[in-house]
PDB file of C-alpha atoms in Angstrom:
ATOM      1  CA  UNK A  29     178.540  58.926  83.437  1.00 59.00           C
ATOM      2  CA  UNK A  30     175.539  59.883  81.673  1.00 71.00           C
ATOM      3  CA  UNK A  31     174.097  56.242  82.347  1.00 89.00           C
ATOM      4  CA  UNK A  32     174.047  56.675  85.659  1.00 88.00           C
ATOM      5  CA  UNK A  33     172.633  60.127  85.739  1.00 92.00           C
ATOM      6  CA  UNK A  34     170.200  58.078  83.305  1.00 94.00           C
ATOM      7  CA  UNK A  35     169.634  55.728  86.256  1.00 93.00           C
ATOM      8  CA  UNK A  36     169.125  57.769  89.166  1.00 96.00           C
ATOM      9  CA  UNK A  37     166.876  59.833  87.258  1.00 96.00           C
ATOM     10  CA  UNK A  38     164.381  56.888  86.229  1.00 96.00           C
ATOM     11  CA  UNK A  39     164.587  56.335  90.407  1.00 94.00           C
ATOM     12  CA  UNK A  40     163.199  59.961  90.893  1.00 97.00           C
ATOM     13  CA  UNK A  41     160.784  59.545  88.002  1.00 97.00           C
ATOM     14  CA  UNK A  42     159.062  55.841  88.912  1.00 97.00           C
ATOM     15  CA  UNK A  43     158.973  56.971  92.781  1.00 97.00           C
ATOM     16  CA  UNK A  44     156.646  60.421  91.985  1.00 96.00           C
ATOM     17  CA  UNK A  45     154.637  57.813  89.471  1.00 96.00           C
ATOM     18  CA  UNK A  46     154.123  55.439  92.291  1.00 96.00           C
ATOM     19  CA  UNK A  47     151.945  57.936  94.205  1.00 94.00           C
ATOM     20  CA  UNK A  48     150.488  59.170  91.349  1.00 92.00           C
ATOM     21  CA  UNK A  49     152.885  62.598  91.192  1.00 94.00           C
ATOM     22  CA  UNK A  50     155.169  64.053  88.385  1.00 94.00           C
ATOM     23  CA  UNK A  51     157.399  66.896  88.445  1.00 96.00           C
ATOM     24  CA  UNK A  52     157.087  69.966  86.922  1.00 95.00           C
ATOM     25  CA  UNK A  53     159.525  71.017  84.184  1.00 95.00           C
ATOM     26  CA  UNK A  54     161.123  73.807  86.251  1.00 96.00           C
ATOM     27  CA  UNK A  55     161.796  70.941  89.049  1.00 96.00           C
ATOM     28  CA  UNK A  56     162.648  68.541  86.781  1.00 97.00           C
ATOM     29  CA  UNK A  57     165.138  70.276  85.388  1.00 97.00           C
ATOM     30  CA  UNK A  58     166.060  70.752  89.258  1.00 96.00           C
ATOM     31  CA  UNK A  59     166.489  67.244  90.138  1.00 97.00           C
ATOM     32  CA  UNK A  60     168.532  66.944  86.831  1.00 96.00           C
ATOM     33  CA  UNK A  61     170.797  69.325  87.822  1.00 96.00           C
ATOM     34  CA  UNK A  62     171.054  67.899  91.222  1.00 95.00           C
ATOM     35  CA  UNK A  63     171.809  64.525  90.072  1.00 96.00           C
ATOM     36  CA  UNK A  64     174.318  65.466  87.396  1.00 95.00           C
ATOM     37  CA  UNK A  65     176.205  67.542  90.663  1.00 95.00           C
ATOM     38  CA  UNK A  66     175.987  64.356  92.914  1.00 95.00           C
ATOM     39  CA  UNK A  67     177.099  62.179  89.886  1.00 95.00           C
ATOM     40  CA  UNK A  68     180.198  64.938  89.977  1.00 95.00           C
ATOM     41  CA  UNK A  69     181.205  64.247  92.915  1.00 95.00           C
ATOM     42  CA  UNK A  70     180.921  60.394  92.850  1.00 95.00           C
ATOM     43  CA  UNK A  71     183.467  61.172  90.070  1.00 95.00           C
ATOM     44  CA  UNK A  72     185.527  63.316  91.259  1.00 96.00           C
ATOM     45  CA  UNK A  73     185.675  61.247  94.810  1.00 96.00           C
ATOM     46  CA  UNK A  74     186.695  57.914  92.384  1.00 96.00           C
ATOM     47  CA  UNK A  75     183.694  56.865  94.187  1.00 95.00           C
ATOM     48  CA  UNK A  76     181.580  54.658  91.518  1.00 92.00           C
ATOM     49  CA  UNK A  77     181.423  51.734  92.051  1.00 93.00           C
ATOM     50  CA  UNK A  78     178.030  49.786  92.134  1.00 92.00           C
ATOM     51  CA  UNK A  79     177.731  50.220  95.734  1.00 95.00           C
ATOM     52  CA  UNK A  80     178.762  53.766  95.915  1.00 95.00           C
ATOM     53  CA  UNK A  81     175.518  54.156  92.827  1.00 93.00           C
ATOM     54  CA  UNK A  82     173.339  52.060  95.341  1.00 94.00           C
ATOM     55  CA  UNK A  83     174.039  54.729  97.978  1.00 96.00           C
ATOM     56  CA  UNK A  84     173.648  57.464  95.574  1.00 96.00           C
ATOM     57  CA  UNK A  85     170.515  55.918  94.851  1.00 95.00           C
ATOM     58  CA  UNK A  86     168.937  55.335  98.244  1.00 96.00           C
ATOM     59  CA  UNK A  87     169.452  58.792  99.282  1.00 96.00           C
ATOM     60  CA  UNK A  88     168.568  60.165  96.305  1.00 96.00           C
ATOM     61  CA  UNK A  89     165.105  57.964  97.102  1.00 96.00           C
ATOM     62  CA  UNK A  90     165.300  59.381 100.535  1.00 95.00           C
ATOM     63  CA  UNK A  91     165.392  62.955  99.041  1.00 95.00           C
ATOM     64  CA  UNK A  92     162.283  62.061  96.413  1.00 96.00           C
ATOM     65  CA  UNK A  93     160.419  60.794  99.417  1.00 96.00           C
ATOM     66  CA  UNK A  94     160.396  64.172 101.433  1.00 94.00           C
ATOM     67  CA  UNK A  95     160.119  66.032  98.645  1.00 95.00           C
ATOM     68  CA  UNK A  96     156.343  63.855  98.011  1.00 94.00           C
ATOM     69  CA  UNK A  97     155.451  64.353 101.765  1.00 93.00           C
ATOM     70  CA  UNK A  98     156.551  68.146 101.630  1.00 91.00           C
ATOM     71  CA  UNK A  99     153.770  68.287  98.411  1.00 91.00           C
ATOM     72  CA  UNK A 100     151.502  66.392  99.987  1.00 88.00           C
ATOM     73  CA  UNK A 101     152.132  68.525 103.221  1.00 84.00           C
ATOM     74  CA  UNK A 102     151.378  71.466 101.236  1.00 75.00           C
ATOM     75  CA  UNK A 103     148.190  70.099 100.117  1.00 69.00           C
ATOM     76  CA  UNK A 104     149.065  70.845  95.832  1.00 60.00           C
ATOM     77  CA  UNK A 105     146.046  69.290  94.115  1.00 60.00           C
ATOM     78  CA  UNK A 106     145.999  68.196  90.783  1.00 55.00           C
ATOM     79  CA  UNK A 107     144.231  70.222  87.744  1.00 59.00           C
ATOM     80  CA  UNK A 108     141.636  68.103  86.610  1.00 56.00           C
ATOM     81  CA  UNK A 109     142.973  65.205  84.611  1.00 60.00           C
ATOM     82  CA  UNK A 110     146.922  65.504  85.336  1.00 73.00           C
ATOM     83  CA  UNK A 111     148.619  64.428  88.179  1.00 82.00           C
ATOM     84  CA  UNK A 112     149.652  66.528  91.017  1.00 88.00           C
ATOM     85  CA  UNK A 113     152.866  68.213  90.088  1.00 91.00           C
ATOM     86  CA  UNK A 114     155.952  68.448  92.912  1.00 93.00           C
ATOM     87  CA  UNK A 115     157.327  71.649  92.437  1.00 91.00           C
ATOM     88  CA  UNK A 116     160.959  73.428  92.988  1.00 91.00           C
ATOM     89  CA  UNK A 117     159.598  74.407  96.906  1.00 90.00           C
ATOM     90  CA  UNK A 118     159.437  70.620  97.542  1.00 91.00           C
ATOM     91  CA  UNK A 119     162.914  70.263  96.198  1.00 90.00           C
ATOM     92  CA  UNK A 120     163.982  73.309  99.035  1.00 90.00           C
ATOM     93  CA  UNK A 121     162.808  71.840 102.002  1.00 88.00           C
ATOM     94  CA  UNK A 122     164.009  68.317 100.795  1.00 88.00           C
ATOM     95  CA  UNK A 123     167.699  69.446 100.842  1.00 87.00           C
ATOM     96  CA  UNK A 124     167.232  70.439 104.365  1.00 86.00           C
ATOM     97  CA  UNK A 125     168.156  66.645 104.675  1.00 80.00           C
ATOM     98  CA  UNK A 126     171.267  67.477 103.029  1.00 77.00           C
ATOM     99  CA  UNK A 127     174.160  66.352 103.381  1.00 83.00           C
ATOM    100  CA  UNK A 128     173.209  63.326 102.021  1.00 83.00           C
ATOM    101  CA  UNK A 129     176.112  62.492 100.072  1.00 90.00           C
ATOM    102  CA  UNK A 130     176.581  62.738  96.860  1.00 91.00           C
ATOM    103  CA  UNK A 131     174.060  65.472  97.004  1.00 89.00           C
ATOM    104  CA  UNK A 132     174.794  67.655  99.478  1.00 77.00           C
TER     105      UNK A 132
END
């Protein structure tokens, strides 16, 4: 399973680099923990197949996506050089989408 944690990870990593975001550690290791519970429960549901990971992987996208409006939203600049970090508080009001299945 770890390759598709591996997988659905890169997804939440490339989106945040698309707008010119990364996370920072204490939400990365967030997301990580999120994804390794949804990848849980795509387990224990016998629910892996490639279009059960597609799902997975469009609302995980769907989660990454509020969670850069909610930091844009909160207006978190970047320090000088780095790009703007989204932080656990973005990951919060993201799971207010939740259930979004296998996340929630």
């Amino acid at each position: 399973m770890q390759n598709l944690e591996n997988r659905l990870w890169v997804t939440a990593v490339q989106q945040a680099r698309m707008v010119g975001m990364e996370y920072s550690v204490p939400c990365s290791r967030n997301v990580h923990d999120l994804i390794a519970a949804g990848i849980n429960n795509m387990r224990r549901q016998g629910r892996v197949s490639e279009t059960d990971l597609e799902t997975a992987d469009s609302n995980l996208s769907r989660l990454i996506s509020s969670m850069i409006s909610t930091t844009r939203d909160l207006g978190t600049g970047a320090i000088s050089g780095e790009k703007t970090k989204i932080r656990e508080g973005a990951l919060v009001q993201a799971k207010e989408l939740c259930p979004l299945w296998p996340f929630g």
